[in-house]
Short mmCIF file of C-alpha atoms in Angstrom, two decimals:
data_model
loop_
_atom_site.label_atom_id
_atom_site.label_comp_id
_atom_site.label_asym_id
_atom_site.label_seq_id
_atom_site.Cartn_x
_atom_site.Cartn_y
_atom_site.Cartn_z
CA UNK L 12 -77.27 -49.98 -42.98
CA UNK L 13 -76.98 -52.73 -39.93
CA UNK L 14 -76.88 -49.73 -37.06
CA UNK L 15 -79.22 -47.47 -38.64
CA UNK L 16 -81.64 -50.76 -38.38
CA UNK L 17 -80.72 -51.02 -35.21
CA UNK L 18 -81.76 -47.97 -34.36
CA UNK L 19 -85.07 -47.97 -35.63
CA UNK L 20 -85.64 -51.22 -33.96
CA UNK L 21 -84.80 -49.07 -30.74
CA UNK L 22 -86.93 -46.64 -31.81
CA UNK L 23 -89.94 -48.71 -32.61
CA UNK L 24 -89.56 -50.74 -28.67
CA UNK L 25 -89.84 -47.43 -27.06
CA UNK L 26 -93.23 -46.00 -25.85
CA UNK L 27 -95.13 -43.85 -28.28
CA UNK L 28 -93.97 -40.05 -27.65
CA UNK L 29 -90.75 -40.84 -25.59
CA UNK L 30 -88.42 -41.90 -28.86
CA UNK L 31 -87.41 -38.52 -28.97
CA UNK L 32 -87.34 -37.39 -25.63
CA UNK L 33 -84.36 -35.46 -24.51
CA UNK L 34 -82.93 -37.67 -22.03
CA UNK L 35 -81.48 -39.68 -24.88
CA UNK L 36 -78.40 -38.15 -26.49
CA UNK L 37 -77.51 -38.76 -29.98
CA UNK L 38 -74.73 -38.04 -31.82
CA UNK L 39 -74.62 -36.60 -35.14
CA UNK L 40 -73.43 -39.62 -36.51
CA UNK L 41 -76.51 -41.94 -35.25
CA UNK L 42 -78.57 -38.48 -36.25
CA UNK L 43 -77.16 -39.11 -40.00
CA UNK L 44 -78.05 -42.69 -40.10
CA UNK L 45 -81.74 -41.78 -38.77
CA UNK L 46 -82.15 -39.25 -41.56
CA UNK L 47 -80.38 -40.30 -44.29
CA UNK L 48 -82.61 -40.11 -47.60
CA UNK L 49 -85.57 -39.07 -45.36
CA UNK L 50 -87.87 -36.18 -46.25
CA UNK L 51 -90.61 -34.00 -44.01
CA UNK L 52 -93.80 -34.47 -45.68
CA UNK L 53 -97.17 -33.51 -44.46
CA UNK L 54 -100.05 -30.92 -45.28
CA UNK L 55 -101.33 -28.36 -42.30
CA UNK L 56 -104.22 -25.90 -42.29
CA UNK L 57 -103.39 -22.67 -41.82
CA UNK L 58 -105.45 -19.65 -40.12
CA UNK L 59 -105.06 -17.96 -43.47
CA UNK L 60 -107.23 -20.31 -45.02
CA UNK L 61 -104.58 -22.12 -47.07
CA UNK L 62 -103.26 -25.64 -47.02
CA UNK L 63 -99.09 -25.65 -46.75
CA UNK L 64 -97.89 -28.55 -48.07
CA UNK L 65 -94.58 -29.83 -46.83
CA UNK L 66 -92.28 -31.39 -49.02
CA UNK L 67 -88.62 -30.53 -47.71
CA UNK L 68 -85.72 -32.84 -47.22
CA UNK L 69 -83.65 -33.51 -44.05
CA UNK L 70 -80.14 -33.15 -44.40
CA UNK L 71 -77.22 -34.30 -41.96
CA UNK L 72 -73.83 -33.72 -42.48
CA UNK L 73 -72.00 -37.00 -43.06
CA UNK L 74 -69.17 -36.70 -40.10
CA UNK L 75 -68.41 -38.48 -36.65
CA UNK L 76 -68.47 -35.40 -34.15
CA UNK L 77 -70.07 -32.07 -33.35
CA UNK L 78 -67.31 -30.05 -32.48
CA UNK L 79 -68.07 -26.76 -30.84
CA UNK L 80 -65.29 -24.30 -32.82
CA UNK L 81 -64.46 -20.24 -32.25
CA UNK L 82 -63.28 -18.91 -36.00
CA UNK L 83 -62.13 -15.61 -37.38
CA UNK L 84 -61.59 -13.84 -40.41
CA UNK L 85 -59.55 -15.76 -42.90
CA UNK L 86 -56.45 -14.13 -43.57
CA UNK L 87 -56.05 -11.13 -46.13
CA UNK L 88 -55.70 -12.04 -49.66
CA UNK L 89 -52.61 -10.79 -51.17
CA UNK L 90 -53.81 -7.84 -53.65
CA UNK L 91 -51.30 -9.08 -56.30
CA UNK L 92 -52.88 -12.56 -56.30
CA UNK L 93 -56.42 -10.64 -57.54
CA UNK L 94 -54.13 -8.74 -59.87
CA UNK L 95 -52.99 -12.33 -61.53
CA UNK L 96 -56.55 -13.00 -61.70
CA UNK L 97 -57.80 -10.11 -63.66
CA UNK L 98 -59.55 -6.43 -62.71
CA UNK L 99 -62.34 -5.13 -64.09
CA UNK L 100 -61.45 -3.44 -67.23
CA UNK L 101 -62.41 -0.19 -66.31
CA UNK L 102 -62.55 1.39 -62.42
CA UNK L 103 -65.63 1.67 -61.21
CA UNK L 104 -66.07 4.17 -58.61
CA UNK L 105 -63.09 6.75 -57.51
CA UNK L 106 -60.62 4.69 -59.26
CA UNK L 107 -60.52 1.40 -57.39
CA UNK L 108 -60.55 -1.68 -59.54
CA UNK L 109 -62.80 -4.30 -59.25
CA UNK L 110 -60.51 -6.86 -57.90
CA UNK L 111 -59.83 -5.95 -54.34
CA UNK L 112 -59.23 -7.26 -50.89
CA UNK L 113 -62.03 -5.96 -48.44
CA UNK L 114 -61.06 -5.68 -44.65
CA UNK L 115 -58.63 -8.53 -45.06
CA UNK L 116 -61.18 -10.97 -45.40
CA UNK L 117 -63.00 -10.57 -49.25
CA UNK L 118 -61.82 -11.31 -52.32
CA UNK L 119 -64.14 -9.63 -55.06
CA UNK L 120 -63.07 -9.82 -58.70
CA UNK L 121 -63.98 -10.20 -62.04
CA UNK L 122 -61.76 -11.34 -65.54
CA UNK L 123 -63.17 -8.80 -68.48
CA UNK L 124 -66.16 -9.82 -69.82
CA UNK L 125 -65.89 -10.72 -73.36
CA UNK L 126 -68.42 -8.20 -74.90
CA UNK L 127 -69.04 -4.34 -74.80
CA UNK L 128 -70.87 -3.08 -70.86
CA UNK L 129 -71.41 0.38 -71.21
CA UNK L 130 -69.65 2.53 -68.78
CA UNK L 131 -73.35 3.24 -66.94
CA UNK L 132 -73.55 -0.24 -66.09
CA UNK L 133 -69.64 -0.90 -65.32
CA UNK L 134 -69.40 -2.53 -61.96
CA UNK L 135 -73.20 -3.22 -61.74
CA UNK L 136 -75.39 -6.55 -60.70
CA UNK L 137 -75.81 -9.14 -63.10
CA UNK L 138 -79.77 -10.70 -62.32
CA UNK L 139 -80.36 -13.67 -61.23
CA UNK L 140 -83.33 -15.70 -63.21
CA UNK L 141 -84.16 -19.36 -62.84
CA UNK L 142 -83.10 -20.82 -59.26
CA UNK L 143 -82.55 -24.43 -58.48
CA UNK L 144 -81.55 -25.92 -54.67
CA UNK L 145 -78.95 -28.06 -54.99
CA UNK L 146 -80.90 -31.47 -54.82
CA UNK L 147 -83.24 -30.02 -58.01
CA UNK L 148 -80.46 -29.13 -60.29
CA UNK L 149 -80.00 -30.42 -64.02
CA UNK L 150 -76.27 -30.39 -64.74
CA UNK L 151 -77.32 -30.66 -68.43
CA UNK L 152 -78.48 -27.41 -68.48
CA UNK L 153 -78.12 -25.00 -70.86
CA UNK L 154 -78.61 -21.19 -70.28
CA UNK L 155 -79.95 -19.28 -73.49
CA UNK L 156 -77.23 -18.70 -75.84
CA UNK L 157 -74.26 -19.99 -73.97
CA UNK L 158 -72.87 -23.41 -75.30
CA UNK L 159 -71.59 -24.32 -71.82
CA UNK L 160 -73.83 -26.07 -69.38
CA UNK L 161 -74.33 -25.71 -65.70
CA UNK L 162 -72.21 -28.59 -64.95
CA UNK L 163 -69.31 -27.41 -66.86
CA UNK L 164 -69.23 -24.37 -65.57
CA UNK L 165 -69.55 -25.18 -62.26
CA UNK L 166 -66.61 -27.26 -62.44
CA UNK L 167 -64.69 -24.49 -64.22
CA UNK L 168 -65.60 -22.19 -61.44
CA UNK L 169 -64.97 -24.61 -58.30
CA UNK L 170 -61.66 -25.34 -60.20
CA UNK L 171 -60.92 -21.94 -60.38
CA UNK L 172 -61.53 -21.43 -56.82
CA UNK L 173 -59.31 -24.07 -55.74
CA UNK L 174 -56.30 -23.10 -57.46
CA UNK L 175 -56.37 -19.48 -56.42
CA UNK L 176 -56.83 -20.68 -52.31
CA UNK L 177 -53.98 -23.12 -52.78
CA UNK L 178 -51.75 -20.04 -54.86
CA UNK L 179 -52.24 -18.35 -51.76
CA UNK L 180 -50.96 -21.03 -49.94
CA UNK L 181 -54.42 -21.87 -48.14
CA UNK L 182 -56.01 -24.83 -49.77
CA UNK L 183 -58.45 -27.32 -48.60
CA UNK L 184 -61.52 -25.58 -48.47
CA UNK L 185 -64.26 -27.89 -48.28
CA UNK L 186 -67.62 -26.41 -50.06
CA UNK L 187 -71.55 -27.24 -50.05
CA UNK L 188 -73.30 -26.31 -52.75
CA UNK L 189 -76.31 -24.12 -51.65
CA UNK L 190 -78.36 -23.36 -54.82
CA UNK L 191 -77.11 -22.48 -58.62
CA UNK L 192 -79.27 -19.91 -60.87
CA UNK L 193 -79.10 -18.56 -64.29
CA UNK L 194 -78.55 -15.06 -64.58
CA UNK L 195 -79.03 -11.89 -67.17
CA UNK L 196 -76.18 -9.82 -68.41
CA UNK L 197 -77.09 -6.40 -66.66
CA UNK L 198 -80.58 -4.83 -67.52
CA UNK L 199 -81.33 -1.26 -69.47
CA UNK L 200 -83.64 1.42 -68.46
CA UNK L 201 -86.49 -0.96 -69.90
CA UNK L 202 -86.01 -3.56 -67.82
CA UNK L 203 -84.53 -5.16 -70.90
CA UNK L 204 -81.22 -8.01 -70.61
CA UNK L 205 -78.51 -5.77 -72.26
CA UNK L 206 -77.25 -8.74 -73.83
CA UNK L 207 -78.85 -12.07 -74.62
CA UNK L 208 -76.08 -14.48 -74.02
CA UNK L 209 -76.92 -15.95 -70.23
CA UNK L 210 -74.67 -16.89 -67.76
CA UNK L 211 -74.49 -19.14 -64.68
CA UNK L 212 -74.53 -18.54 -60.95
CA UNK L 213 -73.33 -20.84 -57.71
CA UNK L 214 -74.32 -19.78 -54.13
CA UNK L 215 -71.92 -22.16 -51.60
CA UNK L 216 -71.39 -22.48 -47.95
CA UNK L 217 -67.91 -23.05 -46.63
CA UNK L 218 -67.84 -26.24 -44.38
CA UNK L 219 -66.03 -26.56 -41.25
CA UNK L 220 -64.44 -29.94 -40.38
CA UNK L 221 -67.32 -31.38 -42.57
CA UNK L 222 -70.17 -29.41 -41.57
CA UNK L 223 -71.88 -26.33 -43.42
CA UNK L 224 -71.69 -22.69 -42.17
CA UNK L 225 -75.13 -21.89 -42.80
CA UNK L 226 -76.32 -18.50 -40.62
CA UNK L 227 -74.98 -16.15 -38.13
CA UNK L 228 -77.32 -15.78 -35.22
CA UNK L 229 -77.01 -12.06 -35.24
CA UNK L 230 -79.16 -11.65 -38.72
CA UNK L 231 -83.02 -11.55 -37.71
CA UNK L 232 -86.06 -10.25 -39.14
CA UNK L 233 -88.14 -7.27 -39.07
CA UNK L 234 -90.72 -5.77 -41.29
CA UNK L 235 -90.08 -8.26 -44.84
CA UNK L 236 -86.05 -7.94 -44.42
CA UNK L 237 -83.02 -9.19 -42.84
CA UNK L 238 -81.50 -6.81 -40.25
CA UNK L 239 -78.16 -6.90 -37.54
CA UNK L 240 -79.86 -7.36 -34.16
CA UNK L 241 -77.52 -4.75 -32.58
CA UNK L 242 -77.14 -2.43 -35.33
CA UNK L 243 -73.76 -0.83 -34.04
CA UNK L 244 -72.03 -3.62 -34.24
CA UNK L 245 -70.63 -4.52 -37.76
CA UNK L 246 -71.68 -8.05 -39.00
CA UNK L 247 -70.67 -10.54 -41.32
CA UNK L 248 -71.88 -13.69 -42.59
CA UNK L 249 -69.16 -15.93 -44.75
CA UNK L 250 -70.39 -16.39 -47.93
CA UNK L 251 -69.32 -17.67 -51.73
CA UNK L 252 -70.93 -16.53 -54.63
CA UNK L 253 -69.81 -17.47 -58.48
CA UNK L 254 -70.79 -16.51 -61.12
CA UNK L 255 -69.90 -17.10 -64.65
CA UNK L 256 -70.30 -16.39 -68.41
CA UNK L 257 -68.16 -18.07 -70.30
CA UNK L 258 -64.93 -19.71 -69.52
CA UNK L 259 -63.29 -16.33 -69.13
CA UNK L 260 -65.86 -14.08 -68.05
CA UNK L 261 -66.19 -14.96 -64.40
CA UNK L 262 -66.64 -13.38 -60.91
CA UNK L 263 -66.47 -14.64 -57.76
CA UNK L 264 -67.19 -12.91 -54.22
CA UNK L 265 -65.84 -15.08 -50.88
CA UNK L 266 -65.98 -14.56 -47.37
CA UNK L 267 -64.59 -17.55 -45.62
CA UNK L 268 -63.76 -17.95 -41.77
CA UNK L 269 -60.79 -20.12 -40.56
CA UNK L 270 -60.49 -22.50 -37.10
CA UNK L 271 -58.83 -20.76 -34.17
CA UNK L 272 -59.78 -23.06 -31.23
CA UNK L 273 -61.74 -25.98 -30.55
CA UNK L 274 -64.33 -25.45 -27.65
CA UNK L 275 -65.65 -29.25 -27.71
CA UNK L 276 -64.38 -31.77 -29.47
CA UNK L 277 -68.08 -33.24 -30.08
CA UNK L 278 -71.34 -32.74 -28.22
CA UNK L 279 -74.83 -34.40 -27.85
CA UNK L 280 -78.00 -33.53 -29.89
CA UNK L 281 -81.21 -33.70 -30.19
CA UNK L 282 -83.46 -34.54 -32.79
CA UNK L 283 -84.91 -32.20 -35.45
CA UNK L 284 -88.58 -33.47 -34.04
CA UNK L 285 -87.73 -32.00 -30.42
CA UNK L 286 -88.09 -28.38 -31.90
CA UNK L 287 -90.76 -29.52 -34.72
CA UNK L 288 -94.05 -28.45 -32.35
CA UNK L 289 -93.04 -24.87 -32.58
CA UNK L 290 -91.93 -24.93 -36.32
CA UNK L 291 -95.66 -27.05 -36.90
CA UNK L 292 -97.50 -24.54 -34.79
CA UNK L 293 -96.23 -21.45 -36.69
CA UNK L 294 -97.21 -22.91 -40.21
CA UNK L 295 -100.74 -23.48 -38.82
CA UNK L 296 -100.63 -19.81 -37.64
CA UNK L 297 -100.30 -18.53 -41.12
CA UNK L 298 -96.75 -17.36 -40.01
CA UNK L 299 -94.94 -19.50 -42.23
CA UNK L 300 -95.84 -20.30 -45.91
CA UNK L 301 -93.19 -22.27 -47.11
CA UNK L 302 -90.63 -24.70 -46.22
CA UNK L 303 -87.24 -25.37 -48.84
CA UNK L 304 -84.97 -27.78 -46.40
CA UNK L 305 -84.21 -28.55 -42.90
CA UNK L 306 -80.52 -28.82 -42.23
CA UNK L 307 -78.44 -29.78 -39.36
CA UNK L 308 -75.34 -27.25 -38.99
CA UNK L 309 -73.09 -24.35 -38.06
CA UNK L 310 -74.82 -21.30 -37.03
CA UNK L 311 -72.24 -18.74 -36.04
CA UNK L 312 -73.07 -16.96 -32.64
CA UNK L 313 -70.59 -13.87 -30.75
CA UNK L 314 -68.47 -14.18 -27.78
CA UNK L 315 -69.74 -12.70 -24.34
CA UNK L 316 -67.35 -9.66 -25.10
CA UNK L 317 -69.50 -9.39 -28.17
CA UNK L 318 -66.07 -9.13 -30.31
CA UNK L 319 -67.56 -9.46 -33.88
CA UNK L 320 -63.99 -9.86 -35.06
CA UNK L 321 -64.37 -13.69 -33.58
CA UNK L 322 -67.49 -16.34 -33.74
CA UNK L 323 -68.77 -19.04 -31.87
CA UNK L 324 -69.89 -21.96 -34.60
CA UNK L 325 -72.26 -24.21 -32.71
CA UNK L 326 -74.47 -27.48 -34.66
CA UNK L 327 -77.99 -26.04 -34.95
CA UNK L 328 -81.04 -26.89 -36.67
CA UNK L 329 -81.59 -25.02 -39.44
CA UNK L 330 -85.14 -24.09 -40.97
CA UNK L 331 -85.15 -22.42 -44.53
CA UNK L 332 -88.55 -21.18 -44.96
CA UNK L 333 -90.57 -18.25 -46.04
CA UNK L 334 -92.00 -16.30 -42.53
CA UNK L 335 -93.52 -13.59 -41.66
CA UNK L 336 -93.79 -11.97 -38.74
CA UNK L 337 -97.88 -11.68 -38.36
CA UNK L 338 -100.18 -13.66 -40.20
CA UNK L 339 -101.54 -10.94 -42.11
CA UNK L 340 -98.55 -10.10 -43.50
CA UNK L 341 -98.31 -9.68 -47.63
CA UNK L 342 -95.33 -7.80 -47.26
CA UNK L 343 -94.37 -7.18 -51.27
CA UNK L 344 -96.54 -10.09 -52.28
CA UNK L 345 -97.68 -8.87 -55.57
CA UNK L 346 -93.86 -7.72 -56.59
CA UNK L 347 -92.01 -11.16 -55.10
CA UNK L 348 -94.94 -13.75 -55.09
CA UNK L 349 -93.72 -14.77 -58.61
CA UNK L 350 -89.94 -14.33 -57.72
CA UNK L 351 -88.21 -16.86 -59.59
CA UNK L 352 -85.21 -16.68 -56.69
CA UNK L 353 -86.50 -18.03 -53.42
CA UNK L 354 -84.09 -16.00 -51.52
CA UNK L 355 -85.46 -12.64 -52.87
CA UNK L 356 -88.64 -13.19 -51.87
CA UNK L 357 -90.42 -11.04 -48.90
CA UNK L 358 -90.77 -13.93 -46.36
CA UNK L 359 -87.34 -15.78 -46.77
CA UNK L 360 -85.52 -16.74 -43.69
CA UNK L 361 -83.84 -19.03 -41.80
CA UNK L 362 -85.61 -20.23 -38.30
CA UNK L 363 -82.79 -21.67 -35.76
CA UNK L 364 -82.88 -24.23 -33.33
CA UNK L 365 -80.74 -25.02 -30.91
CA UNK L 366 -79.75 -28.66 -31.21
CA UNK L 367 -79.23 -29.33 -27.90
CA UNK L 368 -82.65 -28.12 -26.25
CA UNK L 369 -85.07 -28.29 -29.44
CA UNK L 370 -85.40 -24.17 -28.50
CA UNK L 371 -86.39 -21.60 -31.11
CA UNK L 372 -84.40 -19.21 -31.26
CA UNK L 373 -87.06 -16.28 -31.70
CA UNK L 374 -87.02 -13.94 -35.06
CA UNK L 375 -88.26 -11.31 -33.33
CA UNK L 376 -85.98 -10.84 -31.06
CA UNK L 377 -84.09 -7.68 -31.73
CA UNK L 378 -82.15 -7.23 -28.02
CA UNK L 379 -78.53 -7.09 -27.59
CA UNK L 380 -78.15 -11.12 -26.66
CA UNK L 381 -79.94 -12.41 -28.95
CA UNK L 382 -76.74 -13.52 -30.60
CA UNK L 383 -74.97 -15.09 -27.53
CA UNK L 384 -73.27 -18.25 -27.56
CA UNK L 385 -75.73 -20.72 -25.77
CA UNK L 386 -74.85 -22.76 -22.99
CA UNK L 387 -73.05 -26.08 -23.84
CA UNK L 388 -74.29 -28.97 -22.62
CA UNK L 389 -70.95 -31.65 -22.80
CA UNK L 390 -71.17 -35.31 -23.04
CA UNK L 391 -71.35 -36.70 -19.61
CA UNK L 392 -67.84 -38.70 -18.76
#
């Protein structure tokens, strides 16, 4: 409390328009302390003829230093630990199970459910239904016709986690809860849940040395999706995804990456309001529609060799909005305008900006270097 009032007493001495300016250099740690608790708020006219209210809160990840880190692939997960686990009960497609180990990096699996699937539907989606960011969500919940709540099975599921990372000898992963959903049991040619007991789902992001993996600079946006910006190069985001039933119907999907080398051991920022103008300027263009959160973290950029099998995490600012590319653009509005999931909808996307230069990093661009590693500016010694 005593420096982050001495910071704003700093603030409020300096001359309108220059508290911000980049010739001061913040750490993440005086970046928390300016933040902490605080929310964007404001209303802009748009060219569409719409007011877009902004409600969206700031979040900083509660650590000391930036580090600048290269990560790969965390190792392969030992088949007979997703055998301990449980399979699917019946294979799926050509005979593999359902628990498997994907390119040495994914572990997939799923316990049998406790109720008939019919073999049509064996290996299929569940939907999601209600979604809730993490800052929204009641605990208390209860999905229709399941006697656990969210809470519970959250911690069931995290739990879970844990103990098969530290079987394997791993451990320690530190997790940030991105959003939790409830979800229907598979759907039938009508559209129809095939069963009415609900279930629970958890979308994370692994954090590294304290601060959330949230994007991979090689994703961007064309024509209402996401797609790879060099499309010959194979891609991958880390990711973990739970989902659960009942205490032993379960599934979980994770894609985690694991240190290698540390570039920096911290570097200097820039405040989320040196990039604002552009972010400002594109909601009053009628290019963006929505904003869910800004968050400072890791977005995970390639290596000049453009070796995929390796990334580059480097702090960035992190907008997750709805955008679209042209102001015009209703891409799928009357299917996903009412799309309970935020993340299925047309327009969702997350804007980056580098934290060191207040930059966009443009959505359009689809060109080979899109994805490089930007220039690191150290701390002077």
């Amino acid at each position: 409390m005593k420096r982050l009032i001495v910071w704003m007493l700093m603030l409020m001495m300096l001359p309108v328009g220059s508290a911000f300016a980049k010739e001061k250099d913040w750490t993440i740690r005086e970046l928390y302390d300016l933040y902490q608790g605080q929310r964007w708020q404001g209303e802009y006219a748009s060219t569409r003829g719409e007011t877009v209210v902004v409600d969206a809160p700031i979040i900083i990840p509660d650590v000391d230093s930036a580090p600048v880190l290269r990560v790969g692939d965390y190792p392969i997960l030992d088949a007979a630990l997703c055998d301990a686990y449980g399979t699917y009960p019946r294979p799926y497609r050509n005979g593999v199970p359902w628990a498997r180990s994907d390119d040495g990096c994914t572990l997939a699996m799923r316990q049998y459910w406790e109720f008939e699937i019919p073999d049509q539907y064996a290996g299929k989606s569940n939907f999601g239904e209600e979604v809730y960011l993490s800052e929204e969500i009641d605990w208390s919940l209860h999905a229709e016709n399941n006697d656990m709540t969210m809470g519970e099975a959250y911690e069931l599921l995290t739990a879970r986690l844990s103990d098969i990372l530290t079987a394997y000898g791993s451990g320690g992963i530190e997790l940030q809860l991105r959003d939790a959903y409830t979800m229907g049991l598979y759907r039938n040619k009508d559209n129809k849940p095939l069963v009415d007991h609900r279930g629970y789902g958890f979308d994370l992001k692994q954090m590294v040395r304290g601060i959330p993996a949230l994007g991979n600079a090689h994703l961007t946006y064309q024509h209402g999706r996401m797609r790879i910006s060099y499309r010959w190069e194979s891609v991958y985001d880390n990711w973990i995804n739970l989902e659960m039933s009942s205490p032993t119907s379960y599934s979980m999907s994770v894609k985690l990456w694991q240190e290698e080398d540390c570039l920096y051991e911290d570097i200097p920022l820039v405040p989320f309001e040196t990039g604002k103008a552009v972010i400002e300027k594109m909601i009053s263009d009628g290019l963006i529609r929505h904003i869910r959160r800004v968050q400072l973290g890791y977005v995970a950029y390639v290596e000049p060799d453009h070796n995929t099998k390796h990334w580059i995490l480097v702090p960035t600012w992190v907008v997750d909005c709805d955008w679209f590319p042209d102001a015009k653009d209703d891409f799928w509005k009357e299917e996903f305008e009412n799309e309970a999931n935020p993340y299925r909808r047309s327009g969702a996307h997350l804007l980056y900006i580098n934290a060191q230069t207040g930059k966009l990093l443009d959505p359009m661009d689809m060109s080979r270097t899109r994805s490089d590693a930007p220039k690191i500016v150290p701390w002077e010694k």
